[in-house]
mmCIF file of C-alpha atoms and ligand atoms in Angstrom:
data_model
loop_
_atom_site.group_PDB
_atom_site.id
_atom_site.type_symbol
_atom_site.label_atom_id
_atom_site.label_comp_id
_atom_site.label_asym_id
_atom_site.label_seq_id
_atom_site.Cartn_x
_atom_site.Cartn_y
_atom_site.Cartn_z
ATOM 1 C CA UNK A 876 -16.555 27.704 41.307
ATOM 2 C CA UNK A 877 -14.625 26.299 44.356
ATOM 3 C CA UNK A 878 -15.250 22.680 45.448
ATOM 4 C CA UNK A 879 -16.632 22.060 48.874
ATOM 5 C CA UNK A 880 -15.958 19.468 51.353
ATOM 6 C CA UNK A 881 -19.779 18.575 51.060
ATOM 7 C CA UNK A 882 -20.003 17.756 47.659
ATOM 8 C CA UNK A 883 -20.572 15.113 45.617
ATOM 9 C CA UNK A 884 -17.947 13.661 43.492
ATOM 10 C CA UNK A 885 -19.318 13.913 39.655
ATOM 11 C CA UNK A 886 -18.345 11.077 36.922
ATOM 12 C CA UNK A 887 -19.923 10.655 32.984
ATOM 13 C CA UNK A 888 -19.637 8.356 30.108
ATOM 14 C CA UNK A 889 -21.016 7.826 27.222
ATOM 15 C CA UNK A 890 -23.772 5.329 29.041
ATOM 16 C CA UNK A 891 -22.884 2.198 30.868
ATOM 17 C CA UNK A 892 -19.453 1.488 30.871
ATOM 18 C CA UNK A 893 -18.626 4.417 33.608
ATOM 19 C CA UNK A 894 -20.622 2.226 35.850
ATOM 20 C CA UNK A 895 -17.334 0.331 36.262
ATOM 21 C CA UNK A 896 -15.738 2.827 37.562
ATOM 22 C CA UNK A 897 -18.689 4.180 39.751
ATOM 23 C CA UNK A 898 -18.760 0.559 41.312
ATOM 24 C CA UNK A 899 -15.095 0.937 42.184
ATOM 25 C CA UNK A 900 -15.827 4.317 44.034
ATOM 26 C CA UNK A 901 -18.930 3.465 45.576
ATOM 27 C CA UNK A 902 -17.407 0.996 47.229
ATOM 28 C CA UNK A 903 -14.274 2.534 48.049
ATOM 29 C CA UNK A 904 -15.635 5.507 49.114
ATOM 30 C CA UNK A 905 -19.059 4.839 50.472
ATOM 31 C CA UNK A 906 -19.632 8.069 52.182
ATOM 32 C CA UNK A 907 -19.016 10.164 49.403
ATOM 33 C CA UNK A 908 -22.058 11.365 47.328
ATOM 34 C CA UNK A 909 -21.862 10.643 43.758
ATOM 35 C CA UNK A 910 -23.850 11.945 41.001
ATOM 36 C CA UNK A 911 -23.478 9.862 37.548
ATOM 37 C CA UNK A 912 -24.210 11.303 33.917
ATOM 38 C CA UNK A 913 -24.388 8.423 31.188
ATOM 39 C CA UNK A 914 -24.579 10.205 27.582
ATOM 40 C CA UNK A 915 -26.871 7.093 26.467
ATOM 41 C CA UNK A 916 -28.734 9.429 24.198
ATOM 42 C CA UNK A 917 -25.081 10.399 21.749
ATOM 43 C CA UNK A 918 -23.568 6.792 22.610
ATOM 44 C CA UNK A 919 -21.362 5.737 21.295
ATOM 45 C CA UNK A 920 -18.341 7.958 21.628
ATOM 46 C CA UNK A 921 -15.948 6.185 19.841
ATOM 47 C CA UNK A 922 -16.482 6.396 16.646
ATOM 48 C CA UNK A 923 -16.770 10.151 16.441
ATOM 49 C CA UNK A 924 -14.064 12.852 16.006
ATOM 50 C CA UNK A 925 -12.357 13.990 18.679
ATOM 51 C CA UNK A 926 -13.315 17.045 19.073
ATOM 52 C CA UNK A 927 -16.917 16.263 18.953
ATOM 53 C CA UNK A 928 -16.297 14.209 22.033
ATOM 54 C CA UNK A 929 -14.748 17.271 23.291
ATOM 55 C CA UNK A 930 -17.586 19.495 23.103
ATOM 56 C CA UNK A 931 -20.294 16.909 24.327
ATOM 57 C CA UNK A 932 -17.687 16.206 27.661
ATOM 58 C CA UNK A 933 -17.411 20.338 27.964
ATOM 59 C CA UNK A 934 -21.318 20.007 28.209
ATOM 60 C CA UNK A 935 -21.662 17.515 30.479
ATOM 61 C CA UNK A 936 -19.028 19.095 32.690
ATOM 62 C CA UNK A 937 -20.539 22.330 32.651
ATOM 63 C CA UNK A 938 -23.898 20.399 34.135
ATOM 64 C CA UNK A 939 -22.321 18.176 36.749
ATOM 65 C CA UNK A 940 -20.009 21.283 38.181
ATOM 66 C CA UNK A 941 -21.950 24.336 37.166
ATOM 67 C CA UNK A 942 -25.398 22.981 37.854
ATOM 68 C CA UNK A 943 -24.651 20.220 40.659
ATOM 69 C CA UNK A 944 -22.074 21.862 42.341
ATOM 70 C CA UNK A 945 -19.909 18.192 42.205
ATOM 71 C CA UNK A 946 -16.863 19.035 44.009
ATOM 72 C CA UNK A 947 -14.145 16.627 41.867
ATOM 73 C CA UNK A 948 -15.075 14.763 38.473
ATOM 74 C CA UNK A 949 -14.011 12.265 37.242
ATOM 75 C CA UNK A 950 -14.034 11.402 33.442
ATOM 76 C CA UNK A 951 -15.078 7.296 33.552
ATOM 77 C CA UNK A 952 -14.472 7.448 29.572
ATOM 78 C CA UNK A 953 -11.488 6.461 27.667
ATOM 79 C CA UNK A 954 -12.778 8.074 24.593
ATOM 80 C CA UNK A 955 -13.553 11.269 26.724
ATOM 81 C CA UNK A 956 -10.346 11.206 28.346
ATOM 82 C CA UNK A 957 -8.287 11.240 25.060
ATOM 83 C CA UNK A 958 -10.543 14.033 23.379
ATOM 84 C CA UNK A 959 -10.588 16.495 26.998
ATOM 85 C CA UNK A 960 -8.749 15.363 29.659
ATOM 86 C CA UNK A 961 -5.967 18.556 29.607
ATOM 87 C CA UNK A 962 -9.280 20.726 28.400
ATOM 88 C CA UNK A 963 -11.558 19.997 30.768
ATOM 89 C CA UNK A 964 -8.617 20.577 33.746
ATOM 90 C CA UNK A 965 -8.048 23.941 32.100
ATOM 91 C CA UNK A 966 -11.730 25.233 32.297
ATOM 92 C CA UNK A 967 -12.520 23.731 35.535
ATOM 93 C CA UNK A 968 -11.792 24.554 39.160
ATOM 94 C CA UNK A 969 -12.351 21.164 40.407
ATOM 95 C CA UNK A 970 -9.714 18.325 39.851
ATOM 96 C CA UNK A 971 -10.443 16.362 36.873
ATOM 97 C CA UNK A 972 -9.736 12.993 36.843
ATOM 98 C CA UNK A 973 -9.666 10.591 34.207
ATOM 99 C CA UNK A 974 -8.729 6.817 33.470
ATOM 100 C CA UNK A 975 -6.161 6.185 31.136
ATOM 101 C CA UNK A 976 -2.817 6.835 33.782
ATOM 102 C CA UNK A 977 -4.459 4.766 36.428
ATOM 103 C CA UNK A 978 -4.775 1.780 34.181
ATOM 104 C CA UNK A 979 -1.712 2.451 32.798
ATOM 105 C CA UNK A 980 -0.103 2.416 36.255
ATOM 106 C CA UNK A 981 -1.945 -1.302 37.079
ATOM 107 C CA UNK A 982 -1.098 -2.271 33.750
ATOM 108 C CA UNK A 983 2.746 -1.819 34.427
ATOM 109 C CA UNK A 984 2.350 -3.173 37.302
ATOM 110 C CA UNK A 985 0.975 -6.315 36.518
ATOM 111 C CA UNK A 986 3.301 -7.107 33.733
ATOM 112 C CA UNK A 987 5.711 -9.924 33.916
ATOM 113 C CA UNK A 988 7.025 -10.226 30.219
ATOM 114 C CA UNK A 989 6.538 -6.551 29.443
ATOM 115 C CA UNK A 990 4.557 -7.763 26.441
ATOM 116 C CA UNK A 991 0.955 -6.141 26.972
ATOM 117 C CA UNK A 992 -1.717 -5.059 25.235
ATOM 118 C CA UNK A 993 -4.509 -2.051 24.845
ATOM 119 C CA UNK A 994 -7.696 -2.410 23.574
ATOM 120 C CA UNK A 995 -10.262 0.812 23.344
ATOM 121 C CA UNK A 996 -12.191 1.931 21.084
ATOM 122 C CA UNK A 997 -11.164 3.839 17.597
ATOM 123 C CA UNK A 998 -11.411 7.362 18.744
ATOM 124 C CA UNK A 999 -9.036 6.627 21.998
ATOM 125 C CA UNK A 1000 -7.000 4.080 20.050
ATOM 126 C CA UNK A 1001 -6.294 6.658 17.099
ATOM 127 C CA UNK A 1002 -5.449 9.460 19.441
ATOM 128 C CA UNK A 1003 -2.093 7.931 20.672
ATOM 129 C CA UNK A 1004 -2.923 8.135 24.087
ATOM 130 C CA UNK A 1005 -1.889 5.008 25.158
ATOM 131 C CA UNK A 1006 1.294 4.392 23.576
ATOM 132 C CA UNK A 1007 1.951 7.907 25.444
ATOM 133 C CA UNK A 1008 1.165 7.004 28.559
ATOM 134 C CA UNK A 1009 2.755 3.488 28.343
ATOM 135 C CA UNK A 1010 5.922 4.789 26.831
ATOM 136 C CA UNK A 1011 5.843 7.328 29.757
ATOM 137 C CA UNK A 1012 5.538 5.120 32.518
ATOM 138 C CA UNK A 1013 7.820 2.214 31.413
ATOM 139 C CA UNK A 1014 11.133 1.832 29.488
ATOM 140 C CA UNK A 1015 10.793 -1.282 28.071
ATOM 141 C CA UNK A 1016 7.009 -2.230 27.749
ATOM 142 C CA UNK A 1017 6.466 -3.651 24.721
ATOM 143 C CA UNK A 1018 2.888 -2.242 23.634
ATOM 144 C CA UNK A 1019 -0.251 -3.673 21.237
ATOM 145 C CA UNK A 1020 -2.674 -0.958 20.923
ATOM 146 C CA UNK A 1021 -5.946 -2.713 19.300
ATOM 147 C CA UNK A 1022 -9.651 -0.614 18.370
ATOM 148 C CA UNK A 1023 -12.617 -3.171 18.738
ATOM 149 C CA UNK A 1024 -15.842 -1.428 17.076
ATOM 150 C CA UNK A 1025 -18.398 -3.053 18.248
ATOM 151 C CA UNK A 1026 -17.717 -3.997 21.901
ATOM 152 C CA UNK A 1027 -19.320 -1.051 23.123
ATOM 153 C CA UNK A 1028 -22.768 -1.319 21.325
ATOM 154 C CA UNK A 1029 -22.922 -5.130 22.623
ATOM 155 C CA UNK A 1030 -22.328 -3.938 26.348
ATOM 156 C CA UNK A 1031 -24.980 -1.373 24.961
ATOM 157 C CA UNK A 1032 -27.565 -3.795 24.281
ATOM 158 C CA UNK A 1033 -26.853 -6.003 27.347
ATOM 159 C CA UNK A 1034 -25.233 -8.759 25.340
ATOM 160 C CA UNK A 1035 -22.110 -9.981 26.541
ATOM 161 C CA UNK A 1036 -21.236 -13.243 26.313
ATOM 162 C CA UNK A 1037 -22.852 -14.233 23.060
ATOM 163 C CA UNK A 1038 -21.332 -16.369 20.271
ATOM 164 C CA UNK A 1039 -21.616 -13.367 17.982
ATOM 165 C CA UNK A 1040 -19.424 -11.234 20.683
ATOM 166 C CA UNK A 1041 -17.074 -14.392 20.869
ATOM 167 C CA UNK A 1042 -16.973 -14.019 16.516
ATOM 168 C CA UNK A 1043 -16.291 -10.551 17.127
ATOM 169 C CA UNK A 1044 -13.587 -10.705 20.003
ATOM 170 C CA UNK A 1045 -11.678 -13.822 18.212
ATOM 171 C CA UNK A 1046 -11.091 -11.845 15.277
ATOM 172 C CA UNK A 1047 -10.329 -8.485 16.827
ATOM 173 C CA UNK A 1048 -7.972 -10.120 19.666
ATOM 174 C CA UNK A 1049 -5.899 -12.267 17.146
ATOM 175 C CA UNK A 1050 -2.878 -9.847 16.905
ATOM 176 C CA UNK A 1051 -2.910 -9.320 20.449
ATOM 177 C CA UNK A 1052 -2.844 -13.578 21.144
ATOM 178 C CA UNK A 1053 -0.114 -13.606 18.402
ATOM 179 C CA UNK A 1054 1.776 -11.079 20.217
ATOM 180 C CA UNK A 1055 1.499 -13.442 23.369
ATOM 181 C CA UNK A 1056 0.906 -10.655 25.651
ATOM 182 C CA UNK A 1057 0.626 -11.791 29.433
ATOM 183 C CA UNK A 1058 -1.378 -8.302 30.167
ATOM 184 C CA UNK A 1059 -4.003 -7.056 28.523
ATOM 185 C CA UNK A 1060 -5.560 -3.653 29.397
ATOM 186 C CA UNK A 1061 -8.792 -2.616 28.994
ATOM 187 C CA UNK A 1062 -9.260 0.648 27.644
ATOM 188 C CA UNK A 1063 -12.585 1.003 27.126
ATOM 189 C CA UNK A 1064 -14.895 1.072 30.622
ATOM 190 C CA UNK A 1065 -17.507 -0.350 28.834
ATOM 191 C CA UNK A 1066 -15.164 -3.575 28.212
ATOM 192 C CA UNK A 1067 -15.151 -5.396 31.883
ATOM 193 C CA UNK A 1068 -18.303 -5.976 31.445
ATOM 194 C CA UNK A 1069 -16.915 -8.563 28.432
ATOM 195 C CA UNK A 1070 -14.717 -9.883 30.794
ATOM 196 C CA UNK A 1071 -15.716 -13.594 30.371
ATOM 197 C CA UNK A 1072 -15.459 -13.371 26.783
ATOM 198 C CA UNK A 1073 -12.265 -11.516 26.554
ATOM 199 C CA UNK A 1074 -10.959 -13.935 28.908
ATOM 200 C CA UNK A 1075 -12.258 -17.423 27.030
ATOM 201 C CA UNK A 1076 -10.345 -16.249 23.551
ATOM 202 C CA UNK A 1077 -7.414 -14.754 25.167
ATOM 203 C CA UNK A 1078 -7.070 -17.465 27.393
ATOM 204 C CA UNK A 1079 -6.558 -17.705 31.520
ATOM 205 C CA UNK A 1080 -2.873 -16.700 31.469
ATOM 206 C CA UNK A 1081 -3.563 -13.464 30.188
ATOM 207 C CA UNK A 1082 -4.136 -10.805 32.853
ATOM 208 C CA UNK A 1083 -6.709 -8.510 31.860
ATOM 209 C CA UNK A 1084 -6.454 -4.895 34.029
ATOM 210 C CA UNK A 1085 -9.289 -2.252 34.298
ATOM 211 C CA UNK A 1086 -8.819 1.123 35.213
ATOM 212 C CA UNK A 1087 -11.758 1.137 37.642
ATOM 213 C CA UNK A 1088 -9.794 0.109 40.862
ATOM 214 C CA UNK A 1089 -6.954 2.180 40.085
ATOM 215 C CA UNK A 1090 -9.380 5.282 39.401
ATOM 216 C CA UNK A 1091 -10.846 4.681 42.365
ATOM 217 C CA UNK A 1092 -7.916 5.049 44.425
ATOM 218 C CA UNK A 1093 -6.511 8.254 42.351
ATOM 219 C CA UNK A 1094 -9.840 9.878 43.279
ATOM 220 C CA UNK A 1095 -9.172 8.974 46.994
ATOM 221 C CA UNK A 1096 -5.736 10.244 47.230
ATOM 222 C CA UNK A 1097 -6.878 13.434 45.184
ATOM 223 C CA UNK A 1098 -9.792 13.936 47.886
ATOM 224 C CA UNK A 1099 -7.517 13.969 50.484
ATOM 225 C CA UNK A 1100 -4.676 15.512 49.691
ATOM 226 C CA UNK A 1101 -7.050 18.424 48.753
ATOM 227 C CA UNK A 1102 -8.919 17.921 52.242
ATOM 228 C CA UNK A 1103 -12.142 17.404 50.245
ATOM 229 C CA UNK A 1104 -12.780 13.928 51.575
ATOM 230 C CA UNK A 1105 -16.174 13.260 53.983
ATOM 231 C CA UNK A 1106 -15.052 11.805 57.213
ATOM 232 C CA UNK A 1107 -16.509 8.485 57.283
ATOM 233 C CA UNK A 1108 -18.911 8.586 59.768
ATOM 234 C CA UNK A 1109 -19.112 4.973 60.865
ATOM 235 C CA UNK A 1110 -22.487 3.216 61.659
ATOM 236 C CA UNK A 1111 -25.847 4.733 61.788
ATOM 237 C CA UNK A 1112 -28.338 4.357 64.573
ATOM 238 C CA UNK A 1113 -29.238 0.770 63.430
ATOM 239 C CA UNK A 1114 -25.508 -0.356 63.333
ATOM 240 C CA UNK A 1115 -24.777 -0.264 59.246
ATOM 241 C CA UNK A 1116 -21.964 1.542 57.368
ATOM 242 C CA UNK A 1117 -23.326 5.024 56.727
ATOM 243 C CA UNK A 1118 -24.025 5.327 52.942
ATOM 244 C CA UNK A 1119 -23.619 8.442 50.282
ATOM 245 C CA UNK A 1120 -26.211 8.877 48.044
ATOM 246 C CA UNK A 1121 -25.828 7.886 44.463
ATOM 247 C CA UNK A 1122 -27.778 9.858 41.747
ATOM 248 C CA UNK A 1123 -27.973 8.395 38.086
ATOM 249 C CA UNK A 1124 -28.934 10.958 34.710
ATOM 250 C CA UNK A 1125 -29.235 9.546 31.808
ATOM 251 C CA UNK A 1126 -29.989 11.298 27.949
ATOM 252 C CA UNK A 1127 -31.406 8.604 26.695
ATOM 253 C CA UNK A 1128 -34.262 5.839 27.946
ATOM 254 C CA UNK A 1129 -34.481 6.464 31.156
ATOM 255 C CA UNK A 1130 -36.400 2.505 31.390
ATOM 256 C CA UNK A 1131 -33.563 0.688 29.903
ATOM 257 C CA UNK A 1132 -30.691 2.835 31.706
ATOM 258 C CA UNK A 1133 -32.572 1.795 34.813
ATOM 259 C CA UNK A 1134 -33.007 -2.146 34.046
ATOM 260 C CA UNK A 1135 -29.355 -2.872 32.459
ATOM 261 C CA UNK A 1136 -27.883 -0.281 35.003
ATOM 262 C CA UNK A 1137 -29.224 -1.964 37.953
ATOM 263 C CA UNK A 1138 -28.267 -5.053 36.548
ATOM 264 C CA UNK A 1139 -24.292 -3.492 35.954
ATOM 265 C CA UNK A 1140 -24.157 -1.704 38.630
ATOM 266 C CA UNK A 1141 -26.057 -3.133 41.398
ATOM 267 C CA UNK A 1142 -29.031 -1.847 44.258
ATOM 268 C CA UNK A 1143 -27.762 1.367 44.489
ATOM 269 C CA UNK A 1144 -29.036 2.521 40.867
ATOM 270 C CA UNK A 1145 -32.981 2.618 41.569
ATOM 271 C CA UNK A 1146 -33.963 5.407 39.577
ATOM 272 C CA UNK A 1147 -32.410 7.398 37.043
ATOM 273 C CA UNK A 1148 -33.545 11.068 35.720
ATOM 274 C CA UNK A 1149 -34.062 12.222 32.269
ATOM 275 C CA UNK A 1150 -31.410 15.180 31.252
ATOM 276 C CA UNK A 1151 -32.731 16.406 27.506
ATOM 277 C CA UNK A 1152 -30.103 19.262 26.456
HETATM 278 N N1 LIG F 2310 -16.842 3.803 27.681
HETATM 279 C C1 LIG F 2310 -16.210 4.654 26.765
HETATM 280 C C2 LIG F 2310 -14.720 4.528 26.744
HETATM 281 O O1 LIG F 2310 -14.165 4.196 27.782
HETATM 282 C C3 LIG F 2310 -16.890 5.044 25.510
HETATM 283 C C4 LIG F 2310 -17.358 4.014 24.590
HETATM 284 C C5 LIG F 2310 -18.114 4.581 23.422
HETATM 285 O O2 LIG F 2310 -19.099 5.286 23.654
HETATM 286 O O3 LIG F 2310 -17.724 4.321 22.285
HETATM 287 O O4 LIG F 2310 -14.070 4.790 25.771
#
């Protein structure tokens, strides 16, 4: 199926944590529709094999581009990413974008020592996806790669800046603090949302880098290179920015994925709909 101009631009997870990333394009791109699948009902990803991951993202690709006609999607999942990324651009027409080479690209960036660090969770971890990518993009970056099970079914819950997380984050972050990394990447989307806590162990000198800005501004570029971005139209009759529309699927409970979703991701998410495979 060929993308069209009038699209929307599709993006999954495995629940909240691509909400990160939708923030970044919403924002960016605010006259771009975007239609947003969180797996909440097979969350989490991370600890599964690979190629289970694999076949759920084949299914939810099929949906958003088969079914919703999205015109470019974008993978908001590390875990995802590792398992399907070449896969998914294989079976697809559409671009396929995903987020570990943007926030490898900001994480090279924003290196001063070349000491940085990686956490995700086990599956994208394991898969060596990172220290490819790193490697790739810099000769002399010296690379931690660190799995934290558990982050991702606190952010889950809602819960992120409790003393169990801070138990949790001290002891998983403790190689990457002796390490003294001045960068520290994270490689799960679920993650920013532990931001303050990941900040208060590794302290305020460490840089911490999501991929969401950085995805953002990969799907621009792809948009218009392939002359698939909507002209922003400017202000509407009553003199605000003209807005896409966001739509919001969830497998799971569709009442919590609206609550903590709103509360993630902001207005925009009033309503989600129930997708049962
Ligand atoms: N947010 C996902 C990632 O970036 C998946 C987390 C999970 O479901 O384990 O890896």
């Amino acid at each position: 199926m060929e993308p069209v101009r009038d699209g929307p631009i599709g993006m999954f997870d495995s629940g909240f944590g691509g909400l990160t990333v939708a923030r970044a394009v919403i924002d960016l791109l605010p006259a771009e529709d975007l239609v947003y699948l969180g797996d909440t009902g097979r969350y989490p990803y991370g600890p599964r094999p690979l190629d289970e991951v694999a076949r759920f993202a084949h299914q939810i690709a099929r949906e958003l581009v088969e079914r919703r006609g999205v015109k470019l999607l974008v993978v908001a999942c590390n875990t995802a990413s590792a398992a399907a990324l070449d896969s998914l651009r294989d079976r697809f027409e559409v671009p396929v974008i995903g987020v570990i080479e943007p926030g490898v690209t900001a994480l090279v960036q924003a290196t001063v020592t070349g000491r940085v660090g990686v956490v995700g969770t086990v599956g994208t971890i394991n898969s060596g996806a990172y220290q490819r990518a790193v490697a790739a993009a810099s000769d002399d970056a010296e690379l931690i790669a660190l799995a934290c099970p558990g982050f991702v079914e606190f952010v889950e819950r809602g819960e992120f800046d409790s003393e169990q997380v801070h138990v949790l984050a001290r002891a998983l972050l403790e190689p990457a603090r002796e390490a003294k990394v001045d960068t520290l990447l994270l490689g799960c989307t679920h993650y920013p949302y532990l931001a303050r806590t990941l900040n208060d162990v590794m302290g305020r000198d460490v840089v911490l880098v999501s991929s969401a800005d950085e995805t953002a501004f990969e799907v621009r570029r792809v948009l218009s290179d392939l002359g698939l971005a909507r002209p922003a139209t400017g202000a509407d009759a009553s003199g605000r920015a003209s807005c896409g529309r966001a739509e919001f699927i969830t497998t799971g409970d569709v009442n919590w994925f609206e609550e903590l979703g709103r509360r993630l991701l902001g207005p925009e998410l009033d309503r989600a709909e129930k997708l049962s495979w």
